[in-house]
Amino acid sequence: YPVETNALSAVEATFEIRKKLKKININKIKKINIYTFNAAYEIIADKKKWNPKNRETADHSLPYIVCVALIDGKVTEEQFSMKRINSVDIKNLIKKVNVHESEECNKDYYPGMPNIVEVILNNGNKFSSKVINARGTYKNQMSDSEIEEKFKSLTKKFLTQRKINLALDFLWNLDKEKDIRKLFHLLLVKN
């Protein structure tokens, strides 16, 4: 996901909660608690992160990232547009978020980057998920097909399908290539 590294497991924990909820209605959410480790708490949960002003502050805002993952069910470049960052539903939900440094998460920190996300509804129902090693980290590696899909999704706006396929072929066979300059030509974006 295009977020600060320490938030990767929070995204996945939030997606797990989404699966448990039948429907997302932010008006029925009383509170969201995020439990995290010290480094994440200091880097992506400080007071400046509660009201993101642009893409750079939003992708480094644990409260924003969890809220947008919960509402949208995805975290892509689209979730970091100014329109989405400034949307009323996100602003209202962020007000219900509390971030806590957790000893449990501190104990699991490194090589893990644990986050626990807890959603409490107005009716008292509580949904919680803990993820220690997010997908794509060395303890939970992505498959080759997942890597290809990610590459394609990130390059499709800039490269033709032919260039994408050639670049992937080049990258998968990098150890056999004699001249890496070919890769730069394949990745050259023309206006």
PDB file of N, CA and C in Angstrom, residues 83-144:
ATOM      1  N   LYS A  83      -9.336  15.708  -2.941  1.00  0.00           N
ATOM      2  CA  LYS A  83     -10.775  15.566  -2.748  1.00  0.00           C
ATOM      3  C   LYS A  83     -11.062  14.539  -1.639  1.00  0.00           C
ATOM      4  N   ARG A  84     -10.342  13.420  -1.654  1.00  0.00           N
ATOM      5  CA  ARG A  84     -10.576  12.381  -0.645  1.00  0.00           C
ATOM      6  C   ARG A  84     -10.046  12.817   0.721  1.00  0.00           C
ATOM      7  N   ILE A  85      -8.877  13.428   0.732  1.00  0.00           N
ATOM      8  CA  ILE A  85      -8.285  13.891   1.989  1.00  0.00           C
ATOM      9  C   ILE A  85      -9.206  14.872   2.703  1.00  0.00           C
ATOM     10  N   ASN A  86      -9.872  15.740   1.943  1.00  0.00           N
ATOM     11  CA  ASN A  86     -10.728  16.779   2.519  1.00  0.00           C
ATOM     12  C   ASN A  86     -12.195  16.374   2.651  1.00  0.00           C
ATOM     13  N   SER A  87     -12.516  15.119   2.383  1.00  0.00           N
ATOM     14  CA  SER A  87     -13.915  14.701   2.406  1.00  0.00           C
ATOM     15  C   SER A  87     -14.478  14.701   3.830  1.00  0.00           C
ATOM     16  N   VAL A  88     -15.743  15.000   3.924  1.00  0.00           N
ATOM     17  CA  VAL A  88     -16.427  15.138   5.205  1.00  0.00           C
ATOM     18  C   VAL A  88     -16.451  13.815   5.969  1.00  0.00           C
ATOM     19  N   ASP A  89     -16.694  12.698   5.274  1.00  0.00           N
ATOM     20  CA  ASP A  89     -16.772  11.425   5.988  1.00  0.00           C
ATOM     21  C   ASP A  89     -15.450  11.072   6.669  1.00  0.00           C
ATOM     22  N   ILE A  90     -14.346  11.351   6.002  1.00  0.00           N
ATOM     23  CA  ILE A  90     -13.028  11.091   6.600  1.00  0.00           C
ATOM     24  C   ILE A  90     -12.805  12.024   7.791  1.00  0.00           C
ATOM     25  N   LYS A  91     -13.068  13.310   7.601  1.00  0.00           N
ATOM     26  CA  LYS A  91     -12.869  14.287   8.686  1.00  0.00           C
ATOM     27  C   LYS A  91     -13.686  13.911   9.926  1.00  0.00           C
ATOM     28  N   ASN A  92     -14.924  13.471   9.710  1.00  0.00           N
ATOM     29  CA  ASN A  92     -15.784  13.095  10.840  1.00  0.00           C
ATOM     30  C   ASN A  92     -15.301  11.821  11.531  1.00  0.00           C
ATOM     31  N   LEU A  93     -14.847  10.852  10.753  1.00  0.00           N
ATOM     32  CA  LEU A  93     -14.400   9.600  11.358  1.00  0.00           C
ATOM     33  C   LEU A  93     -13.086   9.770  12.117  1.00  0.00           C
ATOM     34  N   ILE A  94     -12.188  10.600  11.609  1.00  0.00           N
ATOM     35  CA  ILE A  94     -10.907  10.833  12.293  1.00  0.00           C
ATOM     36  C   ILE A  94     -11.136  11.353  13.718  1.00  0.00           C
ATOM     37  N   LYS A  95     -12.213  12.099  13.920  1.00  0.00           N
ATOM     38  CA  LYS A  95     -12.516  12.623  15.255  1.00  0.00           C
ATOM     39  C   LYS A  95     -12.797  11.504  16.259  1.00  0.00           C
ATOM     40  N   LYS A  96     -13.114  10.315  15.767  1.00  0.00           N
ATOM     41  CA  LYS A  96     -13.440   9.185  16.641  1.00  0.00           C
ATOM     42  C   LYS A  96     -12.236   8.271  16.893  1.00  0.00           C
ATOM     43  N   VAL A  97     -11.063   8.642  16.378  1.00  0.00           N
ATOM     44  CA  VAL A  97      -9.875   7.792  16.464  1.00  0.00           C
ATOM     45  C   VAL A  97      -9.020   8.166  17.671  1.00  0.00           C
ATOM     46  N   ASN A  98      -8.547   7.145  18.358  1.00  0.00           N
ATOM     47  CA  ASN A  98      -7.558   7.297  19.418  1.00  0.00           C
ATOM     48  C   ASN A  98      -6.389   6.375  19.082  1.00  0.00           C
ATOM     49  N   VAL A  99      -5.170   6.880  19.220  1.00  0.00           N
ATOM     50  CA  VAL A  99      -3.984   6.055  18.983  1.00  0.00           C
ATOM     51  C   VAL A  99      -3.242   5.916  20.305  1.00  0.00           C
ATOM     52  N   HIS A 100      -2.857   4.683  20.611  1.00  0.00           N
ATOM     53  CA  HIS A 100      -2.188   4.386  21.868  1.00  0.00           C
ATOM     54  C   HIS A 100      -0.892   3.646  21.592  1.00  0.00           C
ATOM     55  N   GLU A 101       0.159   4.019  22.299  1.00  0.00           N
ATOM     56  CA  GLU A 101       1.366   3.207  22.261  1.00  0.00           C
ATOM     57  C   GLU A 101       1.081   1.977  23.119  1.00  0.00           C
ATOM     58  N   SER A 102       1.421   0.816  22.608  1.00  0.00           N
ATOM     59  CA  SER A 102       1.066  -0.434  23.277  1.00  0.00           C
ATOM     60  C   SER A 102       2.306  -1.251  23.616  1.00  0.00           C
ATOM     61  N   GLU A 103       2.373  -1.716  24.868  1.00  0.00           N
ATOM     62  CA  GLU A 103       3.482  -2.587  25.267  1.00  0.00           C
ATOM     63  C   GLU A 103       3.443  -3.899  24.490  1.00  0.00           C
ATOM     64  N   GLU A 104       2.243  -4.390  24.226  1.00  0.00           N
ATOM     65  CA  GLU A 104       2.103  -5.619  23.435  1.00  0.00           C
ATOM     66  C   GLU A 104       2.725  -5.429  22.051  1.00  0.00           C
ATOM     67  N   CYS A 105       2.449  -4.307  21.433  1.00  0.00           N
ATOM     68  CA  CYS A 105       3.023  -4.029  20.108  1.00  0.00           C
ATOM     69  C   CYS A 105       4.524  -3.759  20.200  1.00  0.00           C
ATOM     70  N   ASN A 106       4.946  -3.074  21.255  1.00  0.00           N
ATOM     71  CA  ASN A 106       6.385  -2.847  21.443  1.00  0.00           C
ATOM     72  C   ASN A 106       7.144  -4.172  21.553  1.00  0.00           C
ATOM     73  N   LYS A 107       6.547  -5.161  22.215  1.00  0.00           N
ATOM     74  CA  LYS A 107       7.200  -6.470  22.359  1.00  0.00           C
ATOM     75  C   LYS A 107       7.310  -7.197  21.021  1.00  0.00           C
ATOM     76  N   ASP A 108       6.330  -6.998  20.140  1.00  0.00           N
ATOM     77  CA  ASP A 108       6.330  -7.667  18.831  1.00  0.00           C
ATOM     78  C   ASP A 108       7.086  -6.881  17.764  1.00  0.00           C
ATOM     79  N   TYR A 109       7.526  -5.672  18.143  1.00  0.00           N
ATOM     80  CA  TYR A 109       8.222  -4.822  17.169  1.00  0.00           C
ATOM     81  C   TYR A 109       9.593  -5.380  16.841  1.00  0.00           C
ATOM     82  N   TYR A 110       9.902  -5.319  15.649  1.00  0.00           N
ATOM     83  CA  TYR A 110      11.127  -5.747  15.004  1.00  0.00           C
ATOM     84  C   TYR A 110      11.520  -7.157  15.384  1.00  0.00           C
ATOM     85  N   PRO A 111      11.430  -8.035  14.411  1.00  0.00           N
ATOM     86  CA  PRO A 111      11.274  -7.723  12.997  1.00  0.00           C
ATOM     87  C   PRO A 111       9.850  -7.405  12.570  1.00  0.00           C
ATOM     88  N   GLY A 112       8.881  -7.573  13.447  1.00  0.00           N
ATOM     89  CA  GLY A 112       7.512  -7.232  13.095  1.00  0.00           C
ATOM     90  C   GLY A 112       7.236  -5.740  13.216  1.00  0.00           C
ATOM     91  N   MET A 113       6.139  -5.306  12.617  1.00  0.00           N
ATOM     92  CA  MET A 113       5.656  -3.926  12.743  1.00  0.00           C
ATOM     93  C   MET A 113       4.168  -4.009  13.068  1.00  0.00           C
ATOM     94  N   PRO A 114       3.845  -4.383  14.314  1.00  0.00           N
ATOM     95  CA  PRO A 114       2.468  -4.705  14.669  1.00  0.00           C
ATOM     96  C   PRO A 114       1.562  -3.491  14.884  1.00  0.00           C
ATOM     97  N   ASN A 115       0.336  -3.680  14.489  1.00  0.00           N
ATOM     98  CA  ASN A 115      -0.722  -2.725  14.790  1.00  0.00           C
ATOM     99  C   ASN A 115      -1.976  -3.506  15.141  1.00  0.00           C
ATOM    100  N   ILE A 116      -2.696  -2.997  16.106  1.00  0.00           N
ATOM    101  CA  ILE A 116      -3.993  -3.558  16.478  1.00  0.00           C
ATOM    102  C   ILE A 116      -5.025  -2.464  16.220  1.00  0.00           C
ATOM    103  N   VAL A 117      -6.042  -2.797  15.470  1.00  0.00           N
ATOM    104  CA  VAL A 117      -7.124  -1.848  15.200  1.00  0.00           C
ATOM    105  C   VAL A 117      -8.384  -2.413  15.835  1.00  0.00           C
ATOM    106  N   GLU A 118      -9.083  -1.530  16.536  1.00  0.00           N
ATOM    107  CA  GLU A 118     -10.305  -1.920  17.240  1.00  0.00           C
ATOM    108  C   GLU A 118     -11.396  -0.909  16.886  1.00  0.00           C
ATOM    109  N   VAL A 119     -12.515  -1.415  16.407  1.00  0.00           N
ATOM    110  CA  VAL A 119     -13.664  -0.569  16.085  1.00  0.00           C
ATOM    111  C   VAL A 119     -14.779  -0.912  17.058  1.00  0.00           C
ATOM    112  N   ILE A 120     -15.269   0.112  17.764  1.00  0.00           N
ATOM    113  CA  ILE A 120     -16.356  -0.071  18.724  1.00  0.00           C
ATOM    114  C   ILE A 120     -17.584   0.655  18.187  1.00  0.00           C
ATOM    115  N   LEU A 121     -18.670  -0.080  18.070  1.00  0.00           N
ATOM    116  CA  LEU A 121     -19.915   0.496  17.554  1.00  0.00           C
ATOM    117  C   LEU A 121     -20.730   1.102  18.684  1.00  0.00           C
ATOM    118  N   ASN A 122     -21.681   1.940  18.325  1.00  0.00           N
ATOM    119  CA  ASN A 122     -22.563   2.578  19.310  1.00  0.00           C
ATOM    120  C   ASN A 122     -23.322   1.549  20.149  1.00  0.00           C
ATOM    121  N   ASN A 123     -23.633   0.378  19.557  1.00  0.00           N
ATOM    122  CA  ASN A 123     -24.375  -0.652  20.283  1.00  0.00           C
ATOM    123  C   ASN A 123     -23.488  -1.490  21.199  1.00  0.00           C
ATOM    124  N   GLY A 124     -22.192  -1.158  21.261  1.00  0.00           N
ATOM    125  CA  GLY A 124     -21.266  -1.866  22.141  1.00  0.00           C
ATOM    126  C   GLY A 124     -20.485  -2.983  21.480  1.00  0.00           C
ATOM    127  N   ASN A 125     -20.890  -3.395  20.283  1.00  0.00           N
ATOM    128  CA  ASN A 125     -20.143  -4.434  19.581  1.00  0.00           C
ATOM    129  C   ASN A 125     -18.732  -3.945  19.288  1.00  0.00           C
ATOM    130  N   LYS A 126     -17.787  -4.864  19.441  1.00  0.00           N
ATOM    131  CA  LYS A 126     -16.381  -4.518  19.268  1.00  0.00           C
ATOM    132  C   LYS A 126     -15.753  -5.479  18.260  1.00  0.00           C
ATOM    133  N   PHE A 127     -14.992  -4.911  17.326  1.00  0.00           N
ATOM    134  CA  PHE A 127     -14.293  -5.695  16.318  1.00  0.00           C
ATOM    135  C   PHE A 127     -12.822  -5.311  16.375  1.00  0.00           C
ATOM    136  N   SER A 128     -11.973  -6.337  16.455  1.00  0.00           N
ATOM    137  CA  SER A 128     -10.553  -6.068  16.632  1.00  0.00           C
ATOM    138  C   SER A 128      -9.722  -6.994  15.750  1.00  0.00           C
ATOM    139  N   SER A 129      -8.589  -6.496  15.301  1.00  0.00           N
ATOM    140  CA  SER A 129      -7.672  -7.311  14.520  1.00  0.00           C
ATOM    141  C   SER A 129      -6.244  -6.854  14.774  1.00  0.00           C
ATOM    142  N   LYS A 130      -5.352  -7.827  14.898  1.00  0.00           N
ATOM    143  CA  LYS A 130      -3.932  -7.541  15.079  1.00  0.00           C
ATOM    144  C   LYS A 130      -3.157  -8.167  13.919  1.00  0.00           C
ATOM    145  N   VAL A 131      -2.302  -7.363  13.305  1.00  0.00           N
ATOM    146  CA  VAL A 131      -1.409  -7.862  12.257  1.00  0.00           C
ATOM    147  C   VAL A 131       0.007  -7.468  12.651  1.00  0.00           C
ATOM    148  N   ILE A 132       0.895  -8.444  12.664  1.00  0.00           N
ATOM    149  CA  ILE A 132       2.285  -8.190  13.033  1.00  0.00           C
ATOM    150  C   ILE A 132       3.158  -7.970  11.799  1.00  0.00           C
ATOM    151  N   ASN A 133       3.024  -8.848  10.816  1.00  0.00           N
ATOM    152  CA  ASN A 133       3.837  -8.776   9.596  1.00  0.00           C
ATOM    153  C   ASN A 133       2.934  -8.576   8.386  1.00  0.00           C
ATOM    154  N   ALA A 134       2.922  -7.384   7.876  1.00  0.00           N
ATOM    155  CA  ALA A 134       2.069  -7.054   6.737  1.00  0.00           C
ATOM    156  C   ALA A 134       2.543  -7.780   5.481  1.00  0.00           C
ATOM    157  N   ARG A 135       1.623  -7.982   4.570  1.00  0.00           N
ATOM    158  CA  ARG A 135       1.948  -8.603   3.278  1.00  0.00           C
ATOM    159  C   ARG A 135       2.979  -7.733   2.576  1.00  0.00           C
ATOM    160  N   GLY A 136       3.987  -8.388   2.032  1.00  0.00           N
ATOM    161  CA  GLY A 136       5.027  -7.658   1.314  1.00  0.00           C
ATOM    162  C   GLY A 136       6.277  -7.431   2.128  1.00  0.00           C
ATOM    163  N   THR A 137       6.201  -7.700   3.435  1.00  0.00           N
ATOM    164  CA  THR A 137       7.400  -7.609   4.262  1.00  0.00           C
ATOM    165  C   THR A 137       8.131  -8.948   4.171  1.00  0.00           C
ATOM    166  N   TYR A 138       9.377  -8.975   4.574  1.00  0.00           N
ATOM    167  CA  TYR A 138      10.154 -10.191   4.363  1.00  0.00           C
ATOM    168  C   TYR A 138       9.639 -11.385   5.171  1.00  0.00           C
ATOM    169  N   LYS A 139       8.892 -11.137   6.232  1.00  0.00           N
ATOM    170  CA  LYS A 139       8.298 -12.227   7.013  1.00  0.00           C
ATOM    171  C   LYS A 139       6.960 -12.699   6.430  1.00  0.00           C
ATOM    172  N   ASN A 140       6.426 -11.975   5.461  1.00  0.00           N
ATOM    173  CA  ASN A 140       5.147 -12.301   4.824  1.00  0.00           C
ATOM    174  C   ASN A 140       5.231 -11.863   3.365  1.00  0.00           C
ATOM    175  N   GLN A 141       6.085 -12.540   2.628  1.00  0.00           N
ATOM    176  CA  GLN A 141       6.432 -12.102   1.276  1.00  0.00           C
ATOM    177  C   GLN A 141       5.283 -12.252   0.281  1.00  0.00           C
ATOM    178  N   MET A 142       5.304 -11.345  -0.690  1.00  0.00           N
ATOM    179  CA  MET A 142       4.324 -11.378  -1.770  1.00  0.00           C
ATOM    180  C   MET A 142       4.734 -12.446  -2.783  1.00  0.00           C
ATOM    181  N   SER A 143       3.744 -13.009  -3.446  1.00  0.00           N
ATOM    182  CA  SER A 143       4.013 -13.966  -4.520  1.00  0.00           C
ATOM    183  C   SER A 143       4.455 -13.200  -5.762  1.00  0.00           C
ATOM    184  N   ASP A 144       5.021 -13.913  -6.713  1.00  0.00           N
ATOM    185  CA  ASP A 144       5.427 -13.279  -7.971  1.00  0.00           C
ATOM    186  C   ASP A 144       4.233 -12.618  -8.665  1.00  0.00           C
TER     187      ASP A 144
END
